[in-house]
Coordinates of C-alpha atoms in Angstrom, one line a residue:
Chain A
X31 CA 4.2 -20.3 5.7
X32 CA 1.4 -17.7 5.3
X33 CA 0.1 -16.4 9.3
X34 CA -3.3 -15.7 8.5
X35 CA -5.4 -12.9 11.0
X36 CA -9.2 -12.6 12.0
X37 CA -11.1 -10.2 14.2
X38 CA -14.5 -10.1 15.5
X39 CA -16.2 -9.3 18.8
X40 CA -16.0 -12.5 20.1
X41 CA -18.5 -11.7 22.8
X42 CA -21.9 -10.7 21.2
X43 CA -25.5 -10.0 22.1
X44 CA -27.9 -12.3 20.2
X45 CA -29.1 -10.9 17.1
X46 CA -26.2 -8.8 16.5
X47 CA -24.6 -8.2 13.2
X48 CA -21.1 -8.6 13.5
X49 CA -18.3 -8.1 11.1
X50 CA -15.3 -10.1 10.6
X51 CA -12.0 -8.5 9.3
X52 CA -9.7 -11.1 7.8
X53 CA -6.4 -11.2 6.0
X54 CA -3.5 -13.8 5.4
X55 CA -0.2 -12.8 3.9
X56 CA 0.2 -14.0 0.3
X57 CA 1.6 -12.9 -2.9
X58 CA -1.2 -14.1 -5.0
X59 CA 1.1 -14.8 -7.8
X60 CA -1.0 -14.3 -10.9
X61 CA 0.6 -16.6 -13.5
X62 CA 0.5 -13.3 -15.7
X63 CA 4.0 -12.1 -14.6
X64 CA 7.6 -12.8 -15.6
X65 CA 10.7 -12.7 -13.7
X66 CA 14.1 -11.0 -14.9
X67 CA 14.9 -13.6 -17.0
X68 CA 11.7 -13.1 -19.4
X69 CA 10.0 -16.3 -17.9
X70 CA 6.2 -16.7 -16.8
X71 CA 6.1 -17.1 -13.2
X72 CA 4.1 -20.0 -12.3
X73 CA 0.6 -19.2 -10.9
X74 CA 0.5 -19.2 -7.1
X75 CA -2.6 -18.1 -5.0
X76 CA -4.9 -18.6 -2.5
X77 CA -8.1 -19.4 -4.5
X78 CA -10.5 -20.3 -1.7
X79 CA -11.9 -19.1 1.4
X80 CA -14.1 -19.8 3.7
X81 CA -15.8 -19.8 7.1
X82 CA -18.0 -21.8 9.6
X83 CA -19.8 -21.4 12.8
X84 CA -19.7 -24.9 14.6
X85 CA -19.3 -26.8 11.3
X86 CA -22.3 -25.0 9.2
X87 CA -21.2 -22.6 6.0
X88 CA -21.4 -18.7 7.0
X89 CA -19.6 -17.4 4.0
X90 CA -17.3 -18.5 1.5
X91 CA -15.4 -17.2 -1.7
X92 CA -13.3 -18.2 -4.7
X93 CA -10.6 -16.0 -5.7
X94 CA -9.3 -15.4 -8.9
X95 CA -5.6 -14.1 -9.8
X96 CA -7.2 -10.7 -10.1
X97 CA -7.2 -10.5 -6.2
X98 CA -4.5 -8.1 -5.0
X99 CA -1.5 -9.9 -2.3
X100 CA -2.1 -10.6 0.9
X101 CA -5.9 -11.0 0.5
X102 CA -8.3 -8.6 2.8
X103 CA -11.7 -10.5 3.0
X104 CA -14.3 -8.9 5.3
X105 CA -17.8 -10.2 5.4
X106 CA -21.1 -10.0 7.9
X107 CA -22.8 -12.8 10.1
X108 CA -25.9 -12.7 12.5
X109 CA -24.9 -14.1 16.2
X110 CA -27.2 -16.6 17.0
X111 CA -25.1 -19.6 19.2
X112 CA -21.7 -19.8 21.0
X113 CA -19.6 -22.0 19.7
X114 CA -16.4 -21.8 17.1
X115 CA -15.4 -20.2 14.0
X116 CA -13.5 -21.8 11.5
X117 CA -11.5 -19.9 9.1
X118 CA -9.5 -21.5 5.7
X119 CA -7.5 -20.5 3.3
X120 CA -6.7 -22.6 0.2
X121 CA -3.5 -22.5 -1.7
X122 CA -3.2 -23.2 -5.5
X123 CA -0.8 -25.9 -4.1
X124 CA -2.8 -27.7 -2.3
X125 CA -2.0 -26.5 1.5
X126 CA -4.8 -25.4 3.2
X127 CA -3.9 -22.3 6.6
X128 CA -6.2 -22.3 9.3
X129 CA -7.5 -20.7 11.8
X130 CA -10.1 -21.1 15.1
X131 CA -11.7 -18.5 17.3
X132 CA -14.4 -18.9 20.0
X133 CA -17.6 -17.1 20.1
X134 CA -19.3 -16.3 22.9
X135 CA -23.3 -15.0 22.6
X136 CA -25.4 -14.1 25.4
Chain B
X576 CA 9.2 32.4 -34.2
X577 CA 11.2 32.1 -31.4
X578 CA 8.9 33.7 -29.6
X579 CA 5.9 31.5 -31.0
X580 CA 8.2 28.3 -29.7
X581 CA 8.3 30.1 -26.4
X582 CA 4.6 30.7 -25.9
X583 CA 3.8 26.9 -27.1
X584 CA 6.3 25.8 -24.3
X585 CA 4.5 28.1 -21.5
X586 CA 1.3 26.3 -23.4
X587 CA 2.5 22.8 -22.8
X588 CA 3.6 23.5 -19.3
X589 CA 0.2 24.9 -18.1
X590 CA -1.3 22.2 -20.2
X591 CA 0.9 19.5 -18.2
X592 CA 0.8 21.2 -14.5
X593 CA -3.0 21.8 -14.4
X594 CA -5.0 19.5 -12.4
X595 CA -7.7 18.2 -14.2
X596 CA -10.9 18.9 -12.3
X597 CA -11.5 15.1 -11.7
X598 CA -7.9 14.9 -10.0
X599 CA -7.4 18.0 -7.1
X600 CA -5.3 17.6 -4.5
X601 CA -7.8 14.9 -2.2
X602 CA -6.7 17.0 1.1
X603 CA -8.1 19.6 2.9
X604 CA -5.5 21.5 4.9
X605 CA -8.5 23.0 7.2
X606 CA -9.7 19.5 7.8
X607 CA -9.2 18.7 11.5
X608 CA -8.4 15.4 10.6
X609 CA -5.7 16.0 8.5
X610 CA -3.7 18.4 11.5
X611 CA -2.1 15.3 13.0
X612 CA -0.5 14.8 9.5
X613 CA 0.4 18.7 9.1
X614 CA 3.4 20.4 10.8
X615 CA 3.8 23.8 10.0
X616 CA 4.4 23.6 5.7
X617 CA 5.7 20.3 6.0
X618 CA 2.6 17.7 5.0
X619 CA 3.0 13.7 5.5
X620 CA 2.1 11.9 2.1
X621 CA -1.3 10.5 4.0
X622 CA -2.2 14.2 3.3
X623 CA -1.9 13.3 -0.3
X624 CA -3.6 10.0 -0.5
X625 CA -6.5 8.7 -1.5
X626 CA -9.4 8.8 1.3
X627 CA -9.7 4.8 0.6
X628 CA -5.8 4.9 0.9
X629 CA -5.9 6.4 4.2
X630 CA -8.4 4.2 5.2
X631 CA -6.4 1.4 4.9
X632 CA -3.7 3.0 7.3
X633 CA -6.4 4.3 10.0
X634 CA -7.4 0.7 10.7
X635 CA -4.2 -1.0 11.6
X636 CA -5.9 -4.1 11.1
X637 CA -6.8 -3.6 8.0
X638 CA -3.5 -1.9 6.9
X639 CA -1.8 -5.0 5.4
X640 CA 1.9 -3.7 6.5
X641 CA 1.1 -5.2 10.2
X642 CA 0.9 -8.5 8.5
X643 CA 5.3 -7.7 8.8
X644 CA 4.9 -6.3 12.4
X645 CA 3.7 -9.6 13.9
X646 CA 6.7 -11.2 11.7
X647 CA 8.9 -8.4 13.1
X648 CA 7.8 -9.1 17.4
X649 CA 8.4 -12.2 16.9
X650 CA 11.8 -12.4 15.9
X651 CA 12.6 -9.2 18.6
X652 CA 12.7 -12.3 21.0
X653 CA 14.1 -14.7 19.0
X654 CA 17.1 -16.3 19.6
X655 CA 19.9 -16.2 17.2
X656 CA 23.8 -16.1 16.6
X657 CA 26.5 -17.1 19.1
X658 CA 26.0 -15.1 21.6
X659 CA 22.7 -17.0 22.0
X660 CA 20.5 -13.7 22.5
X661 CA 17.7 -12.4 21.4
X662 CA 16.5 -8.4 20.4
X663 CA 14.7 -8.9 24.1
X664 CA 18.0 -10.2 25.9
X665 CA 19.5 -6.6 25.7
X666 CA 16.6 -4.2 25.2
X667 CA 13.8 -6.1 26.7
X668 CA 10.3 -4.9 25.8
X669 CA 10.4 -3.2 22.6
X670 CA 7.3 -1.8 23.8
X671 CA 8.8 0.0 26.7
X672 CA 12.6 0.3 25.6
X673 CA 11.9 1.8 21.9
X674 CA 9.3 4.7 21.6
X675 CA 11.2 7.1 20.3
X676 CA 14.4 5.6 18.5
X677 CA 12.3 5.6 15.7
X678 CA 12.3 9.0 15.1
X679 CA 15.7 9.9 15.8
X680 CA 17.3 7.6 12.9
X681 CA 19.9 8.2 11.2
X682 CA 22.2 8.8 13.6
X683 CA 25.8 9.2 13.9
X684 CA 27.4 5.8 15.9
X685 CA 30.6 6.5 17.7
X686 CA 31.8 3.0 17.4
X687 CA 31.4 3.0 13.7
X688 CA 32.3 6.1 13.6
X689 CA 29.5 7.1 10.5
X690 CA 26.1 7.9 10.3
X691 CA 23.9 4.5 10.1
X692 CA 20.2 3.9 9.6
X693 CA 17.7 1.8 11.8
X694 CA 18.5 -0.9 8.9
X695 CA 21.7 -1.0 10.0
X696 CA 22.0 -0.6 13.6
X697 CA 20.0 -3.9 13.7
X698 CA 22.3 -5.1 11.5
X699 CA 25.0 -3.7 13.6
X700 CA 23.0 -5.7 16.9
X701 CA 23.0 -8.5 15.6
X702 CA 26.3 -9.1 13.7
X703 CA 28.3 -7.6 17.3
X704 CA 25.7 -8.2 20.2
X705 CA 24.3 -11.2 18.8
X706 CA 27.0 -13.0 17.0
X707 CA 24.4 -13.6 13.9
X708 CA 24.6 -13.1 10.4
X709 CA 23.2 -9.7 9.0
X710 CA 19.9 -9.8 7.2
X711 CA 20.2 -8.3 3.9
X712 CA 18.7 -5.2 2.9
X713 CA 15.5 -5.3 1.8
X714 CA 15.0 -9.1 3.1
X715 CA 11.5 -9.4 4.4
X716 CA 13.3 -10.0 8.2
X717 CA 15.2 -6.7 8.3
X718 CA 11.7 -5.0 7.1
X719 CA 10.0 -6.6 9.5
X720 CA 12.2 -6.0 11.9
X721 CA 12.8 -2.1 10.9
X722 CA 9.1 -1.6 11.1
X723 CA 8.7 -3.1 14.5
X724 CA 11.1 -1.2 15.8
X725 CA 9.9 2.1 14.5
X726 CA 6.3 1.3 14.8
X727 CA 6.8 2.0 18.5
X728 CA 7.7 5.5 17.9
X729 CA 4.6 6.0 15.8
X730 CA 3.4 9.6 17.3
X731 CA 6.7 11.0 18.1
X732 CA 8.1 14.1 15.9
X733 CA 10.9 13.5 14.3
X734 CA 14.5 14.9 14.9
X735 CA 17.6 14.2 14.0
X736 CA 20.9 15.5 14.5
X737 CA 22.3 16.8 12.1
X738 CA 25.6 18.9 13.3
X739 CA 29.0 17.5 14.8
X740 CA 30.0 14.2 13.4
X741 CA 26.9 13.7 11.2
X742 CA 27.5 17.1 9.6
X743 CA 29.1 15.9 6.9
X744 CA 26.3 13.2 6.0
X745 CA 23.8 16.1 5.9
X746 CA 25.8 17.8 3.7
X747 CA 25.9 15.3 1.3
X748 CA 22.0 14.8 1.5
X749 CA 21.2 18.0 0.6
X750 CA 23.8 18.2 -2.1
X751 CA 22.3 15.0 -3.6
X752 CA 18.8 16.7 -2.4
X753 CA 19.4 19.3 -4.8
X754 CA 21.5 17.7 -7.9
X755 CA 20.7 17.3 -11.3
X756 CA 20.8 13.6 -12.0
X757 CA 19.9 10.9 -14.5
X758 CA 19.1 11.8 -18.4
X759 CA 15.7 14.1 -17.2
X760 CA 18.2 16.1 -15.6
X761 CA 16.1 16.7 -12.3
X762 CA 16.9 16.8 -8.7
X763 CA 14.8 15.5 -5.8
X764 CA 14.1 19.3 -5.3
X765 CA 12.4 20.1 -8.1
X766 CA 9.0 18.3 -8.0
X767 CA 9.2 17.6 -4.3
X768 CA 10.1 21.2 -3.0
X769 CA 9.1 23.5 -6.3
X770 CA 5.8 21.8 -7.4
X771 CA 4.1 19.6 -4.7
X772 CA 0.9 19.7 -4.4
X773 CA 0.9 19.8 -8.7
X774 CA 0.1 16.6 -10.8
X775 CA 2.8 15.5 -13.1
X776 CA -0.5 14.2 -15.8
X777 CA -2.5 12.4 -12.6
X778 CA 0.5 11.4 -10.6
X779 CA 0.0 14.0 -7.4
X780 CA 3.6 15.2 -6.3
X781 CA 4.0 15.0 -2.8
X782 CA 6.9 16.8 0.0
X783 CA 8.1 13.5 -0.6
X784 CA 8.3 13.3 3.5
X785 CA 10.1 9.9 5.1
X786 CA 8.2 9.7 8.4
X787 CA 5.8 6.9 7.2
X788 CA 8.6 4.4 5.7
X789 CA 8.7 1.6 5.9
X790 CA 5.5 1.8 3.5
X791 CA 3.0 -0.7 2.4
X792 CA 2.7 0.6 -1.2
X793 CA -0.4 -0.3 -3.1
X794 CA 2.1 -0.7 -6.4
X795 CA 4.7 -2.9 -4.7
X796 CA 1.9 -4.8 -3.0
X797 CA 4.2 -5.5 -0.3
X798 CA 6.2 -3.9 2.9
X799 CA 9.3 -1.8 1.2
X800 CA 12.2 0.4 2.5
X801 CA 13.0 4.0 1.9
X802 CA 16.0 3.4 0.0
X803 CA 13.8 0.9 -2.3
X804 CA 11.8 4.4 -2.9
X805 CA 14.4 6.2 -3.6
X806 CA 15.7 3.9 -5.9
X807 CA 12.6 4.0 -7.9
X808 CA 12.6 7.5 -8.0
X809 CA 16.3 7.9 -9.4
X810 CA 15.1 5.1 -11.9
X811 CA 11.8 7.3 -12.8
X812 CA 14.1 10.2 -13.7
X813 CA 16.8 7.7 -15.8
X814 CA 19.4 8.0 -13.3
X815 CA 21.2 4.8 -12.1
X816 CA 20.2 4.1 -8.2
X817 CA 22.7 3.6 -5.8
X818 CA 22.7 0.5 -3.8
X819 CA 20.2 0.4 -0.5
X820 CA 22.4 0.9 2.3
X821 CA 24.6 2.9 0.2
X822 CA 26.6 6.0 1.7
X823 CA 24.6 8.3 -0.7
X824 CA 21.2 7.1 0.3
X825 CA 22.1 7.1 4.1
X826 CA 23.1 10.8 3.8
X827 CA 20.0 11.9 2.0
X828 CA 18.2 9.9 4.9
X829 CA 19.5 12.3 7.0
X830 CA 18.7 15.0 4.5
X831 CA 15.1 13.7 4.4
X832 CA 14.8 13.1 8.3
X833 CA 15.6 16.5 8.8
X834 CA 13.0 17.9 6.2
X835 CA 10.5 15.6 8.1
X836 CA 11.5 17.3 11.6
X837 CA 7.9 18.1 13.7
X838 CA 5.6 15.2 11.6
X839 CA 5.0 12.1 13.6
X840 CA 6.3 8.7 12.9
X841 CA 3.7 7.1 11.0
X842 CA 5.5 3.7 10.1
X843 CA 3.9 1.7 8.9
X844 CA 2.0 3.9 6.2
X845 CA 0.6 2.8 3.2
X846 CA 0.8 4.7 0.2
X847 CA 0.7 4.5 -3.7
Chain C
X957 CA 25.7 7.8 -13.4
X958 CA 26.0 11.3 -14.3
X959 CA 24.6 14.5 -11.8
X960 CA 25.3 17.9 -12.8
X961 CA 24.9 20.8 -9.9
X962 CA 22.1 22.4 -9.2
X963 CA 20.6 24.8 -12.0
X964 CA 19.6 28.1 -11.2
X965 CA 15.4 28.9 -10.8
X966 CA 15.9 30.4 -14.1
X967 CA 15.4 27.0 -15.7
X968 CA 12.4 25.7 -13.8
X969 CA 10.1 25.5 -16.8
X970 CA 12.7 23.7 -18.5
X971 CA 12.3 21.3 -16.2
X972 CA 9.0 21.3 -15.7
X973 CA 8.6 20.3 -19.4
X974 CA 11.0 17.2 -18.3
X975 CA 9.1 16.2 -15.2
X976 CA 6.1 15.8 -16.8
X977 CA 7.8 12.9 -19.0
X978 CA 9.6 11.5 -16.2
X979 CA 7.1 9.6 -14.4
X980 CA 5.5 6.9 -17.0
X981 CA 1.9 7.1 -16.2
X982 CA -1.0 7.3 -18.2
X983 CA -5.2 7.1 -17.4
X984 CA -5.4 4.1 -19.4
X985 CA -8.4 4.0 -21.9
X986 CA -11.9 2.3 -21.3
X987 CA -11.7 -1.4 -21.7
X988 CA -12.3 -2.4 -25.7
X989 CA -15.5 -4.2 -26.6
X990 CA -14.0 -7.7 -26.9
X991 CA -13.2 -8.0 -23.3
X992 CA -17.0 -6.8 -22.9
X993 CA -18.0 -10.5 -24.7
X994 CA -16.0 -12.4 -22.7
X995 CA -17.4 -11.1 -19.2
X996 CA -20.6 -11.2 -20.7
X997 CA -19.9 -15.1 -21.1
X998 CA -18.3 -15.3 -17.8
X999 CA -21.6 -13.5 -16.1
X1000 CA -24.4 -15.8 -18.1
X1001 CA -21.9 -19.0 -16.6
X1002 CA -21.8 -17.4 -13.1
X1003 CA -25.5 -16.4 -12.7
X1004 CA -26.8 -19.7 -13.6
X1005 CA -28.3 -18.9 -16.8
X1006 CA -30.5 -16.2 -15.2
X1007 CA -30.0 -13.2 -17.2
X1008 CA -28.9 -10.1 -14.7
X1009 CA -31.1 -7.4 -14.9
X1010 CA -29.6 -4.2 -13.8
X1011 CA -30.7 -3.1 -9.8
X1012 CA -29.9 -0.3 -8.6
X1013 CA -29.4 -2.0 -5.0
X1014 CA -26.4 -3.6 -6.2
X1015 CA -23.9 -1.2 -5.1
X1016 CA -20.3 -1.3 -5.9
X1017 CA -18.0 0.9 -3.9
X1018 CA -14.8 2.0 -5.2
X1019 CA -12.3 4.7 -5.3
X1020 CA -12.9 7.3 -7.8
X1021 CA -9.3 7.2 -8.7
X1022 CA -7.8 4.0 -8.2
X1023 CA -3.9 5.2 -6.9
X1024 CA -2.6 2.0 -8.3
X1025 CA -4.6 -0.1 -10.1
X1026 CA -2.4 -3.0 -8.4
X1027 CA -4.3 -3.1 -5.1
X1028 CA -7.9 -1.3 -5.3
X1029 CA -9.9 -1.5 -2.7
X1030 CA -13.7 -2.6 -3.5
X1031 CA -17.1 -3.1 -1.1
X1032 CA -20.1 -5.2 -2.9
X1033 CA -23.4 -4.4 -0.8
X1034 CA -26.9 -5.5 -2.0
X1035 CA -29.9 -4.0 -0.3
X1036 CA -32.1 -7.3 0.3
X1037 CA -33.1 -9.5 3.2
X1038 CA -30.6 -12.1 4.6
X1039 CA -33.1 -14.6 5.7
X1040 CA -33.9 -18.3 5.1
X1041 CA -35.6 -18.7 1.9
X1042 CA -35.0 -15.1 0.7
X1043 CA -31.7 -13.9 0.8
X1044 CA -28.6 -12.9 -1.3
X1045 CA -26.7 -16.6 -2.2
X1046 CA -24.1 -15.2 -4.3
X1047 CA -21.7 -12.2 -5.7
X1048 CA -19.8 -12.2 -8.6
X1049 CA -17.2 -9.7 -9.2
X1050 CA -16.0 -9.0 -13.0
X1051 CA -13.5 -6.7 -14.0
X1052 CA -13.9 -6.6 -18.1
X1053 CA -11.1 -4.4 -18.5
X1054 CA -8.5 -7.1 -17.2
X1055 CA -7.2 -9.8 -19.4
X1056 CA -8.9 -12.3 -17.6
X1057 CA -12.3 -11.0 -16.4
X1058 CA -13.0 -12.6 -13.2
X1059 CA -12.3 -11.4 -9.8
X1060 CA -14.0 -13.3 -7.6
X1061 CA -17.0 -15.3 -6.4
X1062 CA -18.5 -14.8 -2.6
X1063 CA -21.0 -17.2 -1.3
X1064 CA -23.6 -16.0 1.1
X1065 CA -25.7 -18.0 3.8
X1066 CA -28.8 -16.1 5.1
X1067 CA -26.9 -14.7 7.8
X1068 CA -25.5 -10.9 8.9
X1069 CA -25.8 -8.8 5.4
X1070 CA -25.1 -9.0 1.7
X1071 CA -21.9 -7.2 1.7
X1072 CA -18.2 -8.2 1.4
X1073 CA -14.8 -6.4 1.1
X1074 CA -11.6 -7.0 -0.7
X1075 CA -9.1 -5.4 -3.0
X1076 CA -8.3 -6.1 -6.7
X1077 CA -6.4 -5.3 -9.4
X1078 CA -7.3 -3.7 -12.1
X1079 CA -5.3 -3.3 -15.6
X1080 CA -6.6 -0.2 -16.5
X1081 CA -9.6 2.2 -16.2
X1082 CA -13.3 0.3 -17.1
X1083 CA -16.0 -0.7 -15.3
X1084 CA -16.6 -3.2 -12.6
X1085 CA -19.7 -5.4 -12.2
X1086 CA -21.1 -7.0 -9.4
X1087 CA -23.9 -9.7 -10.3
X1088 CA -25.8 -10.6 -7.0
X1089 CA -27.4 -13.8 -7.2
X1090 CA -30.9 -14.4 -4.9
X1091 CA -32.3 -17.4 -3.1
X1092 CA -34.9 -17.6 -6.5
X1093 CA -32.1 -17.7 -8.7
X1094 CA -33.0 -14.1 -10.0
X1095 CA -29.6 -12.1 -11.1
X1096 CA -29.0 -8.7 -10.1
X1097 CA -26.3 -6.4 -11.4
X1098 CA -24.3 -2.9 -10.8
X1099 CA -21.9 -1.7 -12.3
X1100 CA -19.4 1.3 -11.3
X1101 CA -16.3 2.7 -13.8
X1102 CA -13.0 3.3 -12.1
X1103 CA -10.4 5.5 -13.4
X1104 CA -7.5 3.8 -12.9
X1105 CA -3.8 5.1 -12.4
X1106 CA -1.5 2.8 -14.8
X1107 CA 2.1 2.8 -13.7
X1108 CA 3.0 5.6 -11.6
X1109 CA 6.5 7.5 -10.0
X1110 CA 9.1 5.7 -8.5
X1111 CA 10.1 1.5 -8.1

């Protein structure tokens, strides 16, 4: 079970553009590979991503095989309310790893 | 025309040793930056690596071998094994109790009368202290684990002993240090003492230095070992590796600990 | 297994010859044209039908030499407002040189700043291109070559 990790300054000024750091631990198995015994090894990665501030979109991505294991994703967001982020990761097989953090702007 | 075939061998070695303009070495020894990484003659393989590389290690969030630390603190107070302890049971905070055993592995244990490796001293904890199974080598506990452990000595120079009882383990590091092995017919020695700092084509040789391990290499795309490295390098050269955890690769450990005396623990690096 | 002792410094450009054999690694060559057809299809499907015209504030950032092409690091930044009704929507990351062309998508709100990081892999030295995508459905693209380091010493 992947343990995904985010970090931001959770207490911001409003109007500040913060940056969030994220990564989850994955082997983003590319369906391109074979094992020992000469046989493809089935395709297994996280292929979505994404993240909301009290339910609305910030950012969002779809990965493709070609992302390297355990996925880095950093992005940018304007502070503009308090409230709760909302990371997910999506897994080729269905299984969806989350995450919560609290944001605080004053 | 013998000595024809001699100049076109000198041409093909200059031809093969010369750094391409595109590809010099990406350090600069004067660099403040880089002193932390410098000891004397002796350079850490950050000092070899990529800036974007060494980027990746500054920012220990961002340095994708942490993702095994956080695996490797929380089994330190894990309960396992019939003895019903945990890592913390004996040694409490690894925080507190383990900044500098990192850097003084291998070492010679009196009980087991032989040199062992961080590896297997947890091993050793856990199959006597604990009453649990051992994790095998390479298994992503024991690197977890391993690099936990170590992590907390991150800073500290290394130094090993390598007289007394462990004398006989150095020996046979160096002696496998500087052996011919494998159908290339090179030693360890040869690029990593005679020709660092050279490109063999664009692969950059380093002082193939051990304090960073366990590595996050960009290649594996996971957490790795030492012993895996060294097994890839005996495969490079067409030798046959020895097994990790083997006597062979535990004395040129030792060899390689000593080589790396006065650089800092840098575990967990990341690398090529 | 067979190890013979240590040879005298007599023989070093013997071995020197040997060493430079004994790590498999090559600067793969550019990407071939075919590949370049494909991510052309892949961009026109991504960008909407918009055709991307090449902007110079599309700015891909990678290593000049990729280490190992198995985990390059990459930052996508485009130099435009983040605000409602004018903003950055989308980036589209295409590697042409790979067997299958596309990296990844990212999704923008008008919020913080166009730019994302990740890391890819790359089959061999080529180009990488980013197509941004704006709020008018305008495409944008950069492109930036990477050598990339096939292989490499040691397991």
């Amino acid at each position: 079970m992947p343990t995904p990790k985010v970090k931001f300054n959770e207490t911001a000024a409003k109007g500040d553009i913060l940056e969030v750091k994220t990564m989850i631990d994955h082997d983003m198995e590319s369906g391109q590979r074979k094992d020992a015994a000469g046989k493809v090894v089935p395709r297994k990665i996280i292929n979505a991503f994404a993240c909301t501030l009290n339910g609305k979109m910030l950012f969002s991505a779809e990965l493709a095989p070609a992302i390297s294991a355990n996925p880095a994703l950093n992005f940018f967001f304007t502070a503009t309310e308090s409230g709760t982020l909302e990371f997910k990761w999506t897994d080729d097989d269905g299984s969806v790893y989350g995450l919560s953090r609290p944001l605080t702007v004053t | 025309m013998r000595a024809a075939r001699t100049i076109l061998a000198v041409l093909a070695l200059v031809l093969a040793v010369r750094s391409p303009a595109w590809a010099d070495p990406p350090f600069d020894p004067k660099d403040p930056a880089m002193a932390k990484y410098i000891s004397g003659d002796k350079r850490s393989g950050y000092t070899f690596a990529e800036p974007e590389t060494r980027a990746m290690q500054d920012d220990d969030f961002m340095n994708p071998a942490m993702l095994w630390v956080g695996k490797g603190e929380t089994l330190w107070s894990t309960v396992e094994g019939s003895a019903g302890k945990s890592c913390a049971s004996c040694h409490g905070k690894a925080e507190e109790t383990m900044t500098t055993a990192g850097a003084h592995y291998p070492k010679y244990d009196a009980g087991e009368r032989k040199v062992v490796n961080l590896e297997q001293r947890i091993n050793l904890c856990r199959s006597q202290a604990m009453g649990a199974a051992e994790w095998k080598y390479e298994s992503e506990p024991l690197l977890a684990m391993t690099t936990y452990v170590k992590m907390q000595s991150r800073g500290v120079p290394v130094s090993v002993v390598v007289d007394g009882p462990a004398a006989p383990w150095f020996d046979a590091g160096r002696r496998f240090y500087y052996e011919r092995r494998g159908l290339n017919d090179v030693a360890c020695a040869h690029c990593h003492v005679d020709h660092w700092g050279q490109h063999i084509r664009t692969e950059l040789l380093s002082q193939g230095m051990t304090n960073g391990f366990p590595t996050y290499r960009l290649k594996w795309q996971k957490l790795g070992s030492l012993h895996r490295r060294m097994a890839g390098c005996n495969e490079e050269i067409r030798a046959e590796p020895y097994p990790l955890g083997s006597f062979e690769y535990v004395a040129l450990e030792l060899y390689l600990a000593w080589r790396a005396q006065g650089l800092l623990v840098e575990t967990p690096s990341v690398r090529k | 297994m067979s190890t013979s002792p240590s040879a005298s410094i007599g023989r070093r450009t013997v071995v020197l010859g040997l060493s430079a054999g004994a790590c498999a690694l090559v600067l793969a060559p550019k990407a071939a044209e075919a590949t370049r057809a494909e991510a052309d299809e892949l961009i026109a499907k991504l960008a909407g039908g918009a055709k991307p015209q090449m902007d110079a504030r599309v700015k891909i950032k990678l290593p000049e030499i990729a280490e190992n092409g198995n985990t390059v690091p990459f930052t996508v930044s485009v130099d435009h407002p983040m605000v409602a009704g004018n903003s950055v929507t989308a980036i589209h990351v295409v590697a042409e040189g790979n067997p299958a062309p596309q990296v990844a998508s990212f999704h923008f709100t008008p919020t913080g700043k166009a730019e994302v990081y990740a890391r890819m892999r790359l089959a061999k030295t080529q180009e990488v291109r980013a197509i941004a995508v704006l709020s008018d459905g305008t495409a944008l693209e950069g492109r930036k070559e990477v050598k990339v380091t096939v292989g490499g010493c040691g397991g």
